[in-house]
Tab-separated table of C-alpha atoms and ligand atoms in Angstrom:
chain	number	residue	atom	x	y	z
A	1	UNK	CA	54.286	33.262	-52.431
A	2	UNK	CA	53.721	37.052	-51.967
A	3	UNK	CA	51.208	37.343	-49.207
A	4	UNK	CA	49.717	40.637	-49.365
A	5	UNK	CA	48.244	41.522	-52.672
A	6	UNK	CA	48.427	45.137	-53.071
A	7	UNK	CA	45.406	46.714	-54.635
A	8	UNK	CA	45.827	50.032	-56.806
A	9	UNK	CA	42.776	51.847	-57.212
A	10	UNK	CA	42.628	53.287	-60.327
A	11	UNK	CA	40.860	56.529	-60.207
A	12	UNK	CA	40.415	57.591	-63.854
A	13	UNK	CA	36.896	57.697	-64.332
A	14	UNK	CA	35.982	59.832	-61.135
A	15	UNK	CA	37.486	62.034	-63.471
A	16	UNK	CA	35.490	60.888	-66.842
A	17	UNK	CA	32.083	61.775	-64.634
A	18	UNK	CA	33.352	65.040	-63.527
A	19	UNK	CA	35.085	65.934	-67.209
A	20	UNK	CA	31.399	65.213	-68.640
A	21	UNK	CA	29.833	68.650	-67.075
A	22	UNK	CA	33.191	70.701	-66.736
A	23	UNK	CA	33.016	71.627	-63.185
A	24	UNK	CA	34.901	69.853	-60.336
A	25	UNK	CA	32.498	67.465	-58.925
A	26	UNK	CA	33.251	64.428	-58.535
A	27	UNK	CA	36.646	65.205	-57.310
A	28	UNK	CA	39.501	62.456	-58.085
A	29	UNK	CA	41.183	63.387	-54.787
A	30	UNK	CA	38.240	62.616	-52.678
A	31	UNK	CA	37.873	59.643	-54.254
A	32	UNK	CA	42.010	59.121	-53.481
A	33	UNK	CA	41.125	59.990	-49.821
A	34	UNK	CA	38.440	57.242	-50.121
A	35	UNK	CA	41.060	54.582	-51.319
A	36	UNK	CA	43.315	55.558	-48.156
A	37	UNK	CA	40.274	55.331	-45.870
A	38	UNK	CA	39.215	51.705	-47.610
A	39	UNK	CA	43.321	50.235	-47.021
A	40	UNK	CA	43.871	50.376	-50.718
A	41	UNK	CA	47.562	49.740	-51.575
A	42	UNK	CA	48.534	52.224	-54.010
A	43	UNK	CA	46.251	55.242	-56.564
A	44	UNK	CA	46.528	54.493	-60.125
A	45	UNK	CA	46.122	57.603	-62.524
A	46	UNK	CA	46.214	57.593	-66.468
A	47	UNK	CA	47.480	60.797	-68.039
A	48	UNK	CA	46.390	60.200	-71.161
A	49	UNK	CA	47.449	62.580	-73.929
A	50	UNK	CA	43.752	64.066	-74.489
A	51	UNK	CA	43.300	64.389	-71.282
A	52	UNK	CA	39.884	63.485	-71.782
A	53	UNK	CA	40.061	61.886	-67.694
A	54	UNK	CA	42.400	62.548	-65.167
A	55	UNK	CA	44.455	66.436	-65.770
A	56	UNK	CA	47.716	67.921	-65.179
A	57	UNK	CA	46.514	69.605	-61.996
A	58	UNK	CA	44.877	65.901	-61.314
A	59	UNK	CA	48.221	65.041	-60.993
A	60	UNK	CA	49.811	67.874	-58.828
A	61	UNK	CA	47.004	67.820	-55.991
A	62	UNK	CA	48.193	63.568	-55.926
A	63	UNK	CA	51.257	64.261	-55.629
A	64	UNK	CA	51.056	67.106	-53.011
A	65	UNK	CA	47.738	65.346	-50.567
A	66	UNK	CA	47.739	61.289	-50.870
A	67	UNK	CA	50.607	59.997	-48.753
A	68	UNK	CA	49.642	56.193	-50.929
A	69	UNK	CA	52.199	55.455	-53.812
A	70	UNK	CA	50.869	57.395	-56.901
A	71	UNK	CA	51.297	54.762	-59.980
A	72	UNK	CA	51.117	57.192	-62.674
A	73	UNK	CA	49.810	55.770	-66.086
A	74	UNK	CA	51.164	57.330	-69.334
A	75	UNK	CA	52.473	56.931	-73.214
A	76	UNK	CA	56.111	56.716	-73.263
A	77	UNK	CA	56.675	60.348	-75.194
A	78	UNK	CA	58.710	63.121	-74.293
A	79	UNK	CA	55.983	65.349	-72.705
A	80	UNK	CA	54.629	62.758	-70.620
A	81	UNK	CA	58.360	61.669	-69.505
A	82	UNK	CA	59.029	65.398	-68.749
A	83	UNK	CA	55.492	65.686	-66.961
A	84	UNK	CA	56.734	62.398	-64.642
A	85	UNK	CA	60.327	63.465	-64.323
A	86	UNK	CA	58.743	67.263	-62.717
A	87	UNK	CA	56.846	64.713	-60.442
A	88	UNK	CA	58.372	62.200	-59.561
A	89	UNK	CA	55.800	59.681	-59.004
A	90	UNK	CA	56.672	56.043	-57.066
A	91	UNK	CA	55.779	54.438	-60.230
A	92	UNK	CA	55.434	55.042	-63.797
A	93	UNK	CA	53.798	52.435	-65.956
A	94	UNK	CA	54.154	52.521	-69.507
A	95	UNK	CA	51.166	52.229	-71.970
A	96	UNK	CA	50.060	51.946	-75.606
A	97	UNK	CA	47.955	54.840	-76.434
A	98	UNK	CA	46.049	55.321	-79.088
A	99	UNK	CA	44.135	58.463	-79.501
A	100	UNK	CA	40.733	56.814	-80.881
A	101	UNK	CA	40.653	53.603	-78.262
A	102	UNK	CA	38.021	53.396	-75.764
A	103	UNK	CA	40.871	52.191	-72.986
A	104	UNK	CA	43.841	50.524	-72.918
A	105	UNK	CA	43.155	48.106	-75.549
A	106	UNK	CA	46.505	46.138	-75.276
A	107	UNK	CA	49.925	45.991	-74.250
A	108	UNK	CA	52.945	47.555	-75.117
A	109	UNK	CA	55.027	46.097	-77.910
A	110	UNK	CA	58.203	46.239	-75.848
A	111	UNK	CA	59.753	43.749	-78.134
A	112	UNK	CA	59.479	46.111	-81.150
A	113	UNK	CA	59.575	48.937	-79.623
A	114	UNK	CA	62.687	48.418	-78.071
A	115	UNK	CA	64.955	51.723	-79.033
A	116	UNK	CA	62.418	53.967	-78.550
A	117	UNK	CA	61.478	52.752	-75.147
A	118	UNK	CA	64.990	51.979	-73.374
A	119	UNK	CA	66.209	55.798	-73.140
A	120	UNK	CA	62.916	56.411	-71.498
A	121	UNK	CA	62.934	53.485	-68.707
A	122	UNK	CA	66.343	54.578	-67.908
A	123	UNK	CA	65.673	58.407	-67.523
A	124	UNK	CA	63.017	57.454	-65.067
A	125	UNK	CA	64.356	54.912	-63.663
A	126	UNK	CA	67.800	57.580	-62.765
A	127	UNK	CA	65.254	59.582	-61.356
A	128	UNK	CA	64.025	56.773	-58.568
A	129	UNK	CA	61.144	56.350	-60.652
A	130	UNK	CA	59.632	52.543	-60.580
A	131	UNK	CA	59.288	51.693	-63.985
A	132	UNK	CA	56.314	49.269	-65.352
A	133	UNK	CA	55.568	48.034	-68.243
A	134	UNK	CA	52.062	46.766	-69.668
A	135	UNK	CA	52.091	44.212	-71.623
A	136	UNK	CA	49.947	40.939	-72.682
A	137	UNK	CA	50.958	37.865	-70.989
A	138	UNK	CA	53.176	36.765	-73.449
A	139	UNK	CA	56.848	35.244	-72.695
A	140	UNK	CA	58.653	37.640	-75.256
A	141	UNK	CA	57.144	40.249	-74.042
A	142	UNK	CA	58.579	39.515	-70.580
A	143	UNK	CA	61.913	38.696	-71.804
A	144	UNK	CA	62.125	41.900	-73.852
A	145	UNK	CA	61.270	43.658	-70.727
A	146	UNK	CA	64.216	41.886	-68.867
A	147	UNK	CA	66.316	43.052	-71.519
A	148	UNK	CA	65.800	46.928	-71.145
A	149	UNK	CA	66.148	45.920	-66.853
A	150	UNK	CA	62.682	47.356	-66.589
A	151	UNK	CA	62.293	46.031	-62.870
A	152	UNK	CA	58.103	45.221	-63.001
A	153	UNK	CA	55.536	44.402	-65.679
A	154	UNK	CA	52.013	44.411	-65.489
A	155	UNK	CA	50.032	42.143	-67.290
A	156	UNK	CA	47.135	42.916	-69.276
A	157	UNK	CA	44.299	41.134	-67.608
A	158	UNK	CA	41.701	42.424	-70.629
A	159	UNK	CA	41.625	38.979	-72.785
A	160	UNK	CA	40.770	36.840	-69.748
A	161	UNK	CA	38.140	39.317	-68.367
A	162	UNK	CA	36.448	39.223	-71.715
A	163	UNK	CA	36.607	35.614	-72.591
A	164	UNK	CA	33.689	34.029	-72.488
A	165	UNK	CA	33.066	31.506	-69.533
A	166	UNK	CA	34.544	28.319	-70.174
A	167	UNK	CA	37.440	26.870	-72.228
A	168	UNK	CA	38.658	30.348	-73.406
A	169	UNK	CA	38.709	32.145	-70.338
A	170	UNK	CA	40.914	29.093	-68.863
A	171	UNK	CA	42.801	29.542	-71.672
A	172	UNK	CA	43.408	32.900	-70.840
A	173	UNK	CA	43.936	32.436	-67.204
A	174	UNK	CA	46.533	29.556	-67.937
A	175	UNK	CA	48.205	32.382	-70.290
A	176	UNK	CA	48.183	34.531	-66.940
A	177	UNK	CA	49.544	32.090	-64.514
A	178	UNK	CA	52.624	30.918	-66.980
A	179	UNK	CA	53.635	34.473	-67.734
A	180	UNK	CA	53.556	35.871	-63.544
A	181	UNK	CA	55.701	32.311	-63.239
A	182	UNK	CA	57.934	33.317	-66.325
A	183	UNK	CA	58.238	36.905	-64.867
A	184	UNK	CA	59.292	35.519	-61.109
A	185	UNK	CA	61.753	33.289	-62.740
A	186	UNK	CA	63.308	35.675	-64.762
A	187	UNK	CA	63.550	38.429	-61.859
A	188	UNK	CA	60.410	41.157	-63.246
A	189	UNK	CA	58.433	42.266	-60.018
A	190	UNK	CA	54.538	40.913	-61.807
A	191	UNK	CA	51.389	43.281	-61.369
A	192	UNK	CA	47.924	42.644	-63.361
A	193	UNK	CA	44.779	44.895	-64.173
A	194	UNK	CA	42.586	45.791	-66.687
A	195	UNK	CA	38.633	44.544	-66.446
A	196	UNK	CA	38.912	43.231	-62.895
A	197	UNK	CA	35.565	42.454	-61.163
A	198	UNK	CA	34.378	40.725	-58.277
A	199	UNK	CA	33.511	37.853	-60.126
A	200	UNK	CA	36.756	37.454	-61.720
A	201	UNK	CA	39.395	38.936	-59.430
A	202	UNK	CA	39.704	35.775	-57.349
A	203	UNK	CA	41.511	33.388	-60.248
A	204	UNK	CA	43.863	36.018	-61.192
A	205	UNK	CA	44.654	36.893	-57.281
A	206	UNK	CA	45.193	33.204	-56.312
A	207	UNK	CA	48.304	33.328	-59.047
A	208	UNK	CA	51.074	33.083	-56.431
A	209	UNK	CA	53.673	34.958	-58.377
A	210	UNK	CA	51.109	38.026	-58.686
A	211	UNK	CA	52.392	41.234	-56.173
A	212	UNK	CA	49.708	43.891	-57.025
A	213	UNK	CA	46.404	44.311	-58.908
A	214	UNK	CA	45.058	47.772	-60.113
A	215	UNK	CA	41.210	48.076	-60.682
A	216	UNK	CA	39.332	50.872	-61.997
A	217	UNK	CA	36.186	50.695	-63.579
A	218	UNK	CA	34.486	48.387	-62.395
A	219	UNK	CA	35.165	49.677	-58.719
A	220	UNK	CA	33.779	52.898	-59.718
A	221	UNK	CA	30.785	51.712	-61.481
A	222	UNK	CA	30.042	49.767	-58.281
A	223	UNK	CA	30.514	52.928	-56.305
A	224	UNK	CA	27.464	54.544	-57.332
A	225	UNK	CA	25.549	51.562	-55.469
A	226	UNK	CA	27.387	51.118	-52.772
A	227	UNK	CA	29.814	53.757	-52.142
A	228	UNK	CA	33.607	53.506	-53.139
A	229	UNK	CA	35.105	52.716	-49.310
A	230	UNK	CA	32.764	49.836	-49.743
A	231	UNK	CA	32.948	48.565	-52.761
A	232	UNK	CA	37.091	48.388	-52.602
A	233	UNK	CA	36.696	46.952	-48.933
A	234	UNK	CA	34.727	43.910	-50.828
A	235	UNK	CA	37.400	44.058	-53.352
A	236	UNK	CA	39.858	43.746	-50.866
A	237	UNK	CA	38.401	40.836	-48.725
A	238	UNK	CA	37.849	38.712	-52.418
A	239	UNK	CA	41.218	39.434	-53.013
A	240	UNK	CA	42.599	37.686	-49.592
A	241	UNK	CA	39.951	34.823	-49.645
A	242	UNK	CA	42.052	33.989	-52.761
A	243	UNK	CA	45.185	33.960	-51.221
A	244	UNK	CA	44.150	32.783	-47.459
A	245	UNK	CA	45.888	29.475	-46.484
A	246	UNK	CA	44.511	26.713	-47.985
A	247	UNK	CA	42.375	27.706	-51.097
A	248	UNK	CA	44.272	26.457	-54.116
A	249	UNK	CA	46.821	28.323	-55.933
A	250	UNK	CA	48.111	28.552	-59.017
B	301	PXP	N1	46.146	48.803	-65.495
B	301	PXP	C1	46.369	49.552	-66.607
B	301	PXP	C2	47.766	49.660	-67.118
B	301	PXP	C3	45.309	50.233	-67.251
B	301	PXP	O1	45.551	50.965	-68.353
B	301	PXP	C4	44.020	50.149	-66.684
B	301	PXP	C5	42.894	50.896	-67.312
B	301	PXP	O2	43.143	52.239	-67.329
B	301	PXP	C6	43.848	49.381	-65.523
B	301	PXP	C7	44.921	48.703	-64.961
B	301	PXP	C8	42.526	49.269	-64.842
B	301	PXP	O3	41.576	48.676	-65.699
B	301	PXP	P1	40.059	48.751	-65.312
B	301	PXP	O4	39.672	50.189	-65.288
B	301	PXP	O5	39.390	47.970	-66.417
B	301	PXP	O6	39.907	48.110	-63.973
């Protein structure tokens, strides 16, 4: 059992707000600043090819003024890899992208995409890079991931946070809880994100096997009410009610 939890904040839309007028306000690295003040683990970013969020200079001012681990989201294509190899983020995670999707709609077909993705997770991986993979909880998946010694996968949380309450959201929480068991046993560091709220996080942070969690939108949404320190402190203390001694684990 993996005590701490870390939490990524993923800090994407700050920029979609501030991308919608053109000017700098609000600023992703305040909002970064915000995370460090609130304990957050880790800042996620997405450099998406259309840059239609977080920017190249997004990136740089990371790099150079948050001390957190910067978990840098991006396609697996040569410009991105040369973009993360001039950085040299602590993490890379690998992502579908497709240009007309609204977000990550669902994991990366690591099975099929095998040739085209190994040269990459070793270049950054040379580099010191920690390499990620997202993918749907699904056991090939994992074991293809094994096979190219990517060291950590994160799991796409999306079809559990959009089932609807009952048998298929179980369905896709049991789908959750095998794969983070299948990814311990096979030696794959586990992560999971992707439509985390608080009144879903706690199932998915009670999975034992789980070391780290990345939330975005749903923390910033909730930052217009309450502020973001706030609204990730709340994150935070749902997140360790699941995992505090005695509540039931999976
Ligand atoms: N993890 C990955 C790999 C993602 O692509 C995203 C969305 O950008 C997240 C986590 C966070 O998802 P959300 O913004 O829905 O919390």
């Amino acid at each position: 059992m993996t005590r701490h939890l870390r939490l990524g904040i993923n800090i994407d839309h700050i920029a979609t707000v501030r991308n919608a007028r053109g000017g700098d306000h609000p600023d992703p690295l305040r909002a970064a600043r915000l995370a460090v003040a609130a304990h957050a683990d880790g800042i996620t970013a997405h450099l998406r090819e259309d840059r239609r969020h977080i920017r190249d200079r997004d990136i740089d001012l990371l790099r150079a003024e948050i001390a957190l681990p910067l978990n840098m989201e991006m396609a697996a294509t040569p410009e991105m890899m040369a973009i993360a190899l001039r950085h040299r983020p602590h993490a890379v995670c690998l992502v579908p992208e497709r240009r007309a999707e609204v977000t990550t709609e669902g994991g990366l077909d690591v099975a099929a995409g095998r040739d085209h993705l190994a040269p990459i997770i070793h270049a950054l991986t040379d580099a010191g890079i920690r390499v990620s993979l997202f993918i749907d909880p699904d056991p090939r998946q994992l074991d293809a991931a094994r096979a190219l010694r990517a060291p950590v996968v994160e799991l796409h949380t999306g079809a559990y946070a959009n089932a609807a309450p009952g048998p298929d959201c179980d369905a896709e929480l049991a789908r959750l809880v095998a794969a983070a068991a299948h990814a311990e046993a096979i030696g794959l560091e586990c992560h999971a994100g992707h439509g985390l709220r608080y009144d879903n996080v706690a199932p998915v942070a009670a999975i034992s096997s789980l070391h780290e969690l990345n939330i975005g939108h749903f923390l910033i949404g909730e930052a217009i009410f309450v502020g973001l320190e706030a609204a990730i402190r709340h994150m935070r203390i749902l997140m360790d009610q699941a995992r505090a001694p005695g509540v039931s684990r999976r």
